Short mmCIF file of C-alpha atoms and ligand atoms in Angstrom, two decimals:
data_model
loop_
_atom_site.label_atom_id
_atom_site.label_comp_id
_atom_site.label_asym_id
_atom_site.label_seq_id
_atom_site.Cartn_x
_atom_site.Cartn_y
_atom_site.Cartn_z
CA UNK A 106 157.02 68.91 97.66
CA UNK A 107 158.98 69.64 100.93
CA UNK A 108 162.11 67.57 101.31
CA UNK A 109 163.91 68.40 105.00
CA UNK A 110 167.65 69.13 104.32
CA UNK A 111 168.40 65.04 104.84
CA UNK A 112 165.77 63.06 102.22
CA UNK A 113 167.81 66.32 100.38
CA UNK A 114 171.03 64.92 100.75
CA UNK A 115 169.37 60.96 100.31
CA UNK A 116 167.77 62.52 96.63
CA UNK A 117 171.62 64.25 95.46
CA UNK A 118 172.32 60.13 95.95
CA UNK A 119 174.57 60.05 99.13
CA UNK A 120 173.12 57.80 101.14
CA UNK A 121 173.66 55.79 97.82
CA UNK A 122 172.03 54.88 94.91
CA UNK A 123 168.49 52.92 95.98
CA UNK A 124 167.24 55.37 98.24
CA UNK A 125 168.08 58.37 95.70
CA UNK A 126 165.59 55.08 93.60
CA UNK A 127 163.35 55.36 95.97
CA UNK A 128 162.96 58.69 96.72
CA UNK A 129 162.77 58.95 93.33
CA UNK A 130 159.79 57.14 92.90
CA UNK A 131 157.74 58.37 96.46
CA UNK A 132 158.89 62.02 95.23
CA UNK A 133 156.98 61.76 91.49
CA UNK A 134 154.19 59.95 92.58
CA UNK A 135 153.99 62.75 95.87
CA UNK A 136 154.35 66.02 92.61
CA UNK A 137 151.52 63.84 90.89
CA UNK A 138 148.95 63.65 94.10
CA UNK A 139 150.02 67.32 95.32
CA UNK A 140 151.81 65.83 98.56
CA UNK A 141 153.47 68.92 100.57
CA UNK A 142 156.05 65.95 102.04
CA UNK A 143 156.50 62.49 103.53
CA UNK A 144 155.35 61.14 106.74
CA UNK A 145 156.55 58.13 108.07
CA UNK A 146 155.11 55.00 107.89
CA UNK A 147 155.18 52.36 111.02
CA UNK A 148 154.89 49.15 108.25
CA UNK A 149 155.30 48.54 105.15
CA UNK A 150 153.07 45.37 102.94
CA UNK A 151 154.48 44.41 99.43
CA UNK A 152 153.11 43.17 96.38
CA UNK A 153 155.21 42.20 93.02
CA UNK A 154 156.60 39.41 94.50
CA UNK A 155 155.22 36.21 91.80
CA UNK A 156 157.41 35.49 89.34
CA UNK A 157 153.77 34.60 87.35
CA UNK A 158 153.40 38.75 87.88
CA UNK A 159 157.02 40.30 87.16
CA UNK A 160 158.93 38.11 85.79
CA UNK A 161 162.10 38.81 85.02
CA UNK A 162 162.23 42.38 85.31
CA UNK A 163 161.01 42.44 87.87
CA UNK A 164 163.16 39.65 89.37
CA UNK A 165 166.79 42.08 88.05
CA UNK A 166 165.31 44.84 89.76
CA UNK A 167 164.95 43.38 92.92
CA UNK A 168 167.95 42.20 92.72
CA UNK A 169 170.06 45.75 91.54
CA UNK A 170 168.52 46.67 96.07
CA UNK A 171 170.56 47.26 99.02
CA UNK A 172 171.04 48.17 102.19
CA UNK A 173 167.52 46.90 104.85
CA UNK A 174 164.07 48.51 105.05
CA UNK A 175 163.08 50.91 108.38
CA UNK A 176 160.24 49.22 109.49
CA UNK A 177 158.52 45.85 109.17
CA UNK A 178 157.54 44.54 105.73
CA UNK A 179 156.02 41.33 104.70
CA UNK A 180 154.89 40.00 100.84
CA UNK A 181 152.25 39.55 98.92
CA UNK A 182 151.54 35.61 97.87
CA UNK A 183 154.01 34.47 95.89
CA UNK A 184 153.22 32.25 92.49
CA UNK A 185 153.45 28.61 94.63
CA UNK A 186 153.38 27.08 97.83
CA UNK A 187 157.72 27.89 99.04
CA UNK A 188 157.98 24.39 101.01
CA UNK A 189 154.82 22.29 98.85
CA UNK A 190 155.17 23.28 95.20
CA UNK A 191 154.71 19.74 93.68
CA UNK A 192 152.16 19.52 94.87
CA UNK A 193 150.09 22.03 93.31
CA UNK A 194 152.79 21.29 89.06
CA UNK A 195 154.46 24.42 89.07
CA UNK A 196 157.42 23.89 87.07
CA UNK A 197 161.07 23.79 88.22
CA UNK A 198 162.11 26.61 86.39
CA UNK A 199 159.20 28.49 87.69
CA UNK A 200 160.67 27.73 91.22
CA UNK A 201 163.63 29.06 90.85
CA UNK A 202 162.95 31.79 89.90
CA UNK A 203 160.46 32.34 92.72
CA UNK A 204 162.49 31.52 95.56
CA UNK A 205 165.19 33.90 94.00
CA UNK A 206 162.58 36.75 94.28
CA UNK A 207 162.49 35.48 97.78
CA UNK A 208 165.65 35.75 98.75
CA UNK A 209 165.97 38.59 97.02
CA UNK A 210 163.47 40.56 99.30
CA UNK A 211 164.34 39.01 101.93
CA UNK A 212 168.17 39.87 101.46
CA UNK A 213 166.80 43.57 102.90
CA UNK A 214 165.33 42.66 105.59
CA UNK A 215 161.54 41.96 104.72
CA UNK A 216 159.35 39.11 106.17
CA UNK A 217 158.95 36.41 103.93
CA UNK A 218 155.45 35.36 104.77
CA UNK A 219 153.62 35.82 101.57
CA UNK A 220 150.30 36.70 102.76
CA UNK A 221 147.46 39.09 101.30
CA UNK A 222 146.52 38.57 105.44
CA UNK A 223 149.18 40.44 106.99
CA UNK A 224 147.25 41.70 109.67
CA UNK A 225 146.36 37.99 111.14
CA UNK A 226 149.91 37.17 112.57
CA UNK A 227 151.66 38.12 115.43
CA UNK A 228 153.75 40.88 115.31
CA UNK A 229 152.30 42.87 112.96
CA UNK A 230 150.00 44.73 114.28
CA UNK A 231 148.19 47.37 112.90
CA UNK A 232 146.74 50.50 115.20
CA UNK A 233 143.91 52.83 113.65
CA UNK A 234 145.17 55.34 112.43
CA UNK A 235 148.62 54.46 111.81
CA UNK A 236 150.58 55.40 108.32
CA UNK A 237 151.37 52.52 106.37
CA UNK A 238 152.20 51.62 102.72
CA UNK A 239 150.82 48.64 102.01
CA UNK A 240 150.18 47.13 97.96
CA UNK A 241 148.36 44.58 98.31
CA UNK A 242 144.52 45.17 97.31
CA UNK A 243 142.26 44.49 99.76
CA UNK A 244 144.79 43.93 102.59
CA UNK A 245 144.60 48.22 101.63
CA UNK A 246 141.20 47.88 102.47
CA UNK A 247 141.08 45.80 104.95
CA UNK A 248 143.73 48.25 106.67
CA UNK A 249 142.17 51.33 106.08
CA UNK A 250 138.12 50.63 106.75
CA UNK A 251 138.59 47.89 109.21
CA UNK A 252 141.36 49.01 111.58
CA UNK A 253 140.84 53.00 110.80
CA UNK A 254 144.83 52.51 109.23
CA UNK A 255 145.73 55.21 106.76
CA UNK A 256 147.05 53.78 103.76
CA UNK A 257 147.21 54.91 99.10
CA UNK A 258 146.85 51.74 97.72
CA UNK A 259 150.49 51.67 97.05
CA UNK A 260 152.11 49.80 93.92
CA UNK A 261 154.57 46.98 94.77
CA UNK A 262 158.13 49.06 93.82
CA UNK A 263 156.50 52.63 95.64
CA UNK A 264 155.58 49.77 98.90
CA UNK A 265 158.92 48.82 98.68
CA UNK A 266 160.55 52.08 97.95
CA UNK A 267 158.93 53.40 100.74
CA UNK A 268 159.25 49.97 103.59
CA UNK A 269 163.68 51.12 102.02
CA UNK A 270 163.46 55.15 103.23
CA UNK A 271 160.58 54.16 106.35
CA UNK A 272 157.95 56.84 104.48
CA UNK A 273 156.38 57.64 102.31
CA UNK A 274 154.84 61.41 100.61
CA UNK A 275 151.36 62.83 102.18
CA UNK A 276 148.73 62.51 99.78
CA UNK A 277 145.30 60.15 99.69
CA UNK A 278 144.53 57.90 102.32
CA UNK A 279 146.75 59.35 105.08
CA UNK A 280 144.66 63.00 104.49
CA UNK A 281 141.42 63.35 106.92
CA UNK A 282 139.67 65.21 103.92
CA UNK A 283 140.08 62.15 101.55
CA UNK A 284 138.17 59.83 103.89
CA UNK A 285 135.02 60.94 104.13
CA UNK A 286 132.62 59.19 102.14
CA UNK A 287 131.50 60.26 99.00
CA UNK A 288 128.93 57.19 97.67
CA UNK A 289 125.99 56.06 100.31
CA UNK A 290 125.20 52.02 99.70
CA UNK A 291 121.61 51.36 101.01
CA UNK A 292 121.86 47.10 100.86
CA UNK A 293 118.39 46.45 100.90
CA UNK A 294 118.32 42.72 101.80
CA UNK A 295 119.34 40.95 104.76
CA UNK A 296 123.05 39.33 104.00
CA UNK A 297 124.82 35.57 104.69
CA UNK A 298 128.92 35.58 104.77
CA UNK A 299 129.05 34.65 101.23
CA UNK A 300 126.57 37.53 100.56
CA UNK A 301 129.60 40.30 101.68
CA UNK A 302 132.23 38.99 98.44
CA UNK A 303 128.64 38.96 95.73
CA UNK A 304 128.21 42.08 97.83
CA UNK A 305 131.05 43.82 97.15
CA UNK A 306 131.44 42.95 93.05
CA UNK A 307 128.17 43.93 92.38
CA UNK A 308 128.53 47.36 94.16
CA UNK A 309 132.18 48.16 93.49
CA UNK A 310 131.05 48.27 89.64
CA UNK A 311 128.92 50.85 90.40
CA UNK A 312 131.78 52.56 93.44
CA UNK A 313 134.89 52.47 91.09
CA UNK A 314 137.79 54.64 92.92
CA UNK A 315 134.99 56.81 95.15
CA UNK A 316 134.66 56.20 99.59
CA UNK A 317 131.47 54.27 99.95
CA UNK A 318 129.85 54.49 103.30
CA UNK A 319 126.92 51.24 103.98
CA UNK A 320 123.73 51.61 105.72
CA UNK A 321 122.85 47.88 105.49
CA UNK A 322 119.19 47.08 106.04
CA UNK A 323 118.44 50.86 106.16
CA UNK A 324 114.90 50.39 103.95
CA UNK A 325 113.83 47.17 105.39
CA UNK A 326 113.82 48.16 108.89
CA UNK A 327 112.24 51.64 108.23
CA UNK A 328 109.72 49.69 106.74
CA UNK A 329 109.10 47.42 108.70
CA UNK A 330 109.21 50.08 111.81
CA UNK A 331 109.15 47.44 114.34
CA UNK A 332 112.93 45.67 116.43
CA UNK A 333 115.41 44.00 114.37
CA UNK A 334 114.70 39.63 114.45
CA UNK A 335 118.25 38.74 116.18
CA UNK A 336 118.83 37.24 112.84
CA UNK A 337 118.28 40.76 111.30
CA UNK A 338 120.70 42.05 113.64
CA UNK A 339 123.31 39.23 113.00
CA UNK A 340 122.88 39.89 109.27
CA UNK A 341 123.27 43.86 109.65
CA UNK A 342 126.28 43.28 111.59
CA UNK A 343 128.95 41.76 109.20
CA UNK A 344 131.96 40.20 111.46
CA UNK A 345 136.08 41.22 110.30
CA UNK A 346 135.59 37.83 108.20
CA UNK A 347 132.23 38.85 105.76
CA UNK A 348 133.81 43.21 105.66
CA UNK A 349 137.57 41.80 104.96
CA UNK A 350 135.63 39.87 101.99
CA UNK A 351 133.28 43.05 101.29
CA UNK A 352 136.15 45.03 101.13
CA UNK A 353 138.57 42.36 98.82
CA UNK A 354 135.75 42.33 95.99
CA UNK A 355 135.32 45.71 95.69
CA UNK A 356 138.64 46.79 94.96
CA UNK A 357 138.55 44.18 92.27
CA UNK A 358 135.77 44.55 90.42
CA UNK A 359 136.07 48.27 91.08
CA UNK A 360 139.03 50.28 92.64
CA UNK A 361 138.39 51.18 96.36
CA UNK A 362 140.57 51.15 98.94
CA UNK A 363 138.27 52.40 102.30
CA UNK A 364 134.63 52.08 102.63
CA UNK A 365 132.27 52.48 105.89
CA UNK A 366 129.54 51.27 107.44
CA UNK A 367 127.73 52.95 108.88
CA UNK A 368 127.55 52.06 113.31
CA UNK A 369 130.14 49.77 112.56
CA UNK A 370 133.64 50.25 111.16
CA UNK A 371 136.46 52.83 113.23
CA UNK A 372 135.65 56.03 111.30
CA UNK A 373 131.92 55.40 111.14
CA UNK A 374 131.70 54.12 115.46
CA UNK A 375 133.71 58.00 115.85
CA UNK A 376 131.64 60.37 113.95
CA UNK A 377 128.43 60.04 112.15
CA UNK A 378 128.90 60.95 108.97
CA UNK A 379 127.19 63.24 106.50
CA UNK A 380 124.82 60.28 104.06
CA UNK A 381 126.62 61.44 100.54
CA UNK A 382 124.43 63.19 97.32
CA UNK A 383 124.56 60.12 95.73
CA UNK A 384 123.04 57.15 96.31
CA UNK A 385 123.01 53.70 95.31
CA UNK A 386 121.35 50.79 96.30
CA UNK A 387 120.71 47.37 96.03
CA UNK A 388 118.57 44.35 96.00
CA UNK A 389 118.55 41.05 96.34
CA UNK A 390 118.69 40.58 92.83
CA UNK A 391 122.02 42.24 92.14
CA UNK A 392 123.43 38.91 94.46
CA UNK A 393 121.88 36.78 92.78
CA UNK A 394 122.71 37.39 89.61
CA UNK A 395 126.67 37.01 90.95
CA UNK A 396 125.81 33.43 91.80
CA UNK A 397 124.00 33.02 88.91
CA UNK A 398 127.68 32.96 86.95
CA UNK A 399 128.45 29.75 85.54
CA UNK A 400 130.71 27.62 83.17
CA UNK A 401 128.52 27.42 80.05
CA UNK A 402 129.54 23.94 78.30
CA UNK A 403 131.20 22.48 81.21
CA UNK A 404 131.94 22.24 85.21
CA UNK A 405 134.79 23.46 88.01
CA UNK A 406 136.88 21.15 87.67
CA UNK A 407 139.25 23.15 90.35
CA UNK A 408 136.91 24.47 94.02
CA UNK A 409 139.94 27.31 95.35
CA UNK A 410 138.85 28.69 98.63
CA UNK A 411 140.86 31.22 100.38
CA UNK A 412 140.85 34.67 98.73
CA UNK A 413 142.05 36.62 100.25
CA UNK A 414 143.76 33.13 102.11
CA UNK A 415 141.87 31.74 105.26
CA UNK A 416 141.44 32.43 108.62
CA UNK A 417 141.49 30.69 111.94
CA UNK A 418 137.04 30.50 111.83
CA UNK A 419 136.51 29.85 108.14
CA UNK A 420 139.52 27.27 107.94
CA UNK A 421 137.28 25.84 111.10
CA UNK A 422 133.79 26.57 108.90
CA UNK A 423 135.68 24.29 106.11
CA UNK A 424 136.76 21.55 107.80
CA UNK A 425 133.41 20.80 108.77
CA UNK A 426 132.06 21.02 106.04
CA UNK A 427 134.14 18.12 104.64
CA UNK A 428 134.14 16.16 107.77
CA UNK A 429 133.81 12.50 107.16
CA UNK A 430 133.25 13.48 103.55
CA UNK A 431 136.14 12.91 100.49
CA UNK A 432 136.80 15.30 97.73
CA UNK A 433 135.94 14.34 94.13
CA UNK A 434 137.85 16.76 91.90
CA UNK A 435 141.13 19.51 92.76
CA UNK A 436 139.76 21.15 96.42
CA UNK A 437 142.63 23.91 97.14
CA UNK A 438 142.13 26.62 99.83
CA UNK A 439 144.55 29.01 100.97
CA UNK A 440 145.72 30.00 104.26
CA UNK A 441 148.99 31.89 105.27
CA UNK A 442 151.89 29.50 106.86
CA UNK A 443 151.56 30.86 110.18
CA UNK A 444 147.68 30.32 110.34
CA UNK A 445 148.29 27.10 108.79
CA UNK A 446 151.04 26.17 111.40
CA UNK A 447 148.48 27.36 114.60
CA UNK A 448 145.53 24.76 113.03
CA UNK A 449 146.75 22.09 112.12
CA UNK A 450 144.15 20.20 113.38
CA UNK A 451 141.45 22.43 110.95
CA UNK A 452 144.25 21.61 108.46
CA UNK A 453 144.86 17.81 108.68
CA UNK A 454 140.87 17.53 109.01
CA UNK A 455 140.50 19.09 105.65
CA UNK A 456 143.61 17.40 103.79
CA UNK A 457 141.81 13.61 105.10
CA UNK A 458 139.27 15.00 102.91
CA UNK A 459 141.28 15.00 99.80
CA UNK A 460 141.34 19.12 99.80
CA UNK A 461 144.99 20.61 99.78
CA UNK A 462 145.01 23.47 101.48
CA UNK A 463 147.99 25.52 100.55
CA UNK A 464 150.70 28.17 101.51
CA UNK A 465 152.35 31.30 100.63
CA UNK A 466 150.40 32.18 97.80
CA UNK A 467 146.53 31.55 95.62
CA UNK A 468 144.71 30.53 92.69
CA UNK A 469 144.89 34.30 91.24
CA UNK A 470 148.32 34.98 91.33
CA UNK A 471 149.99 31.05 90.55
CA UNK A 472 150.42 29.43 87.27
CA UNK A 473 148.51 26.34 89.12
CA UNK A 474 145.35 27.92 88.06
CA UNK A 475 146.08 27.64 84.35
CA UNK A 476 145.77 24.04 84.16
CA UNK A 477 141.71 24.41 84.23
CA UNK A 478 138.75 25.90 82.27
CA UNK A 479 136.74 26.38 85.06
CA UNK A 480 137.07 28.10 88.66
CA UNK A 481 134.75 28.22 91.71
CA UNK A 482 135.34 29.98 93.99
CA UNK A 483 133.94 31.30 97.05
CA UNK A 484 135.46 34.94 96.81
CA UNK A 485 134.02 38.58 94.73
CA UNK A 486 137.34 39.21 94.69
CA UNK A 487 138.75 35.84 93.17
CA UNK A 488 135.98 35.92 90.76
CA UNK A 489 136.53 39.54 89.23
CA UNK A 490 140.07 38.57 88.56
CA UNK A 491 140.69 34.97 87.81
CA UNK A 492 139.27 35.35 84.09
CA UNK A 493 142.38 37.49 82.90
CA UNK A 494 144.42 36.68 85.30
CA UNK A 495 144.40 32.59 84.59
CA UNK A 496 142.61 32.66 81.57
CA UNK A 497 139.40 30.64 83.11
CA UNK A 498 136.01 30.83 83.13
CA UNK A 499 134.85 32.13 87.05
CA UNK A 500 131.76 30.44 89.01
CA UNK A 501 130.72 32.38 92.60
CA UNK A 502 128.33 29.89 94.67
CA UNK A 503 129.14 30.45 99.01
CA UNK A 504 131.79 28.02 100.83
CA UNK A 505 128.65 25.17 101.39
CA UNK A 506 128.06 25.46 97.54
CA UNK A 507 131.91 24.87 96.99
CA UNK A 508 132.61 21.82 99.40
CA UNK A 509 129.45 20.37 97.87
CA UNK A 510 130.67 21.08 94.92
CA UNK A 511 134.04 19.22 95.15
CA UNK A 512 132.70 16.30 97.04
CA UNK A 513 130.05 15.89 94.28
CA UNK A 514 126.50 16.33 96.64
CA UNK A 515 125.55 19.46 94.56
CA UNK A 516 126.33 20.16 90.29
CA UNK A 517 126.14 22.35 88.09
CA UNK A 518 122.40 24.36 87.23
CA UNK A 519 122.04 23.46 90.79
CA UNK A 520 121.19 26.73 92.99
CA UNK A 521 125.09 27.93 94.85
CA UNK A 522 123.43 30.59 96.74
FE1 LIG B 1776 145.12 37.10 98.10
FE2 LIG B 1776 145.54 36.12 96.09
FE3 LIG B 1776 143.03 37.41 96.75
S1 LIG B 1776 146.81 38.53 96.97
S2 LIG B 1776 143.13 38.69 98.17
S3 LIG B 1776 144.62 35.51 97.81
S4 LIG B 1776 143.58 37.38 94.46
#
């Protein structure tokens, strides 16, 4: 891998041990993946924040680092709401360790707003073509696919190293040739909002780490040979929250870091990709299978929304569904602290029902979910991760079904679609 004179000096330890170690990590990755050199990045998003996932070894590693990041950098969700951790039964010893981790990151100049949707924050803008070093898989999929930026799926240490150096190794999705679709996904049913999580979950399993291009409602339209109805046109044009859900689920059930939607996402709009030879067809029955998951011998005892963190529109919808209702079981709604601050009317309406709006964390990276045996989610990503990360069963349902289950209007065995 080619290094400039200055980079050579850093590697020789002339700029201190922290930068030397950081560059060693980037060079090791660059060598493995055949990078020719380093490229400057615009921002970093750093995973490896929850004490649940990094433990004492991670805390020690971060605490030993010195200096400041060279580009805007932000944290992924931590293991608890940093201000209201007692509300979800976090133990004091965990809370103290978690705060130490966040302080250690803060000392390095990193913004400690812990969110997996940094692209929604003010003063953290991303432009098409920007090179980034982001590490949370749903944020990576969104940045690459919906924003047209360029990032590999960094690990926590490599994203942090990139932030400290302001550069990353130039390989993978930073290179044009690796962004071309390798598998086409033909979706042969119309889609409503919650279907995008189910679609991502089903498709991700088959796609693995390939780059898919989606053709929505393709066959249906061809067969009919007539104008799309208004409803069909809407389902064929997912909004940003639906794309967020699709990418997050594919990144979890598979390892997708970049996808295209024909005629919609930035790169697929700019150029007409040749349909790849490998094809995957998704039909309604495959999505129905995702909705059909049930906790065999129990009702969900926790309903968790906001994976990835809720946008203002998702909070608004949740607030509308909960208006003048009371929940009869735990309903947690995860979002970023900034969004919660700017939309108090939605937060108040949601919390009036007895549900809790929780910031800085999520149902997967917080140990709080470990107190429950069956978690109902409207996220394909949470559906994939809850069993392994929280030791609980997971049930997938639409936002409406999740709220209805929490208020007692809809029970197990009823349609969660
Ligand atoms: Fe975000 Fe946690 Fe889901 S980090 S994408 S809410 S698993």
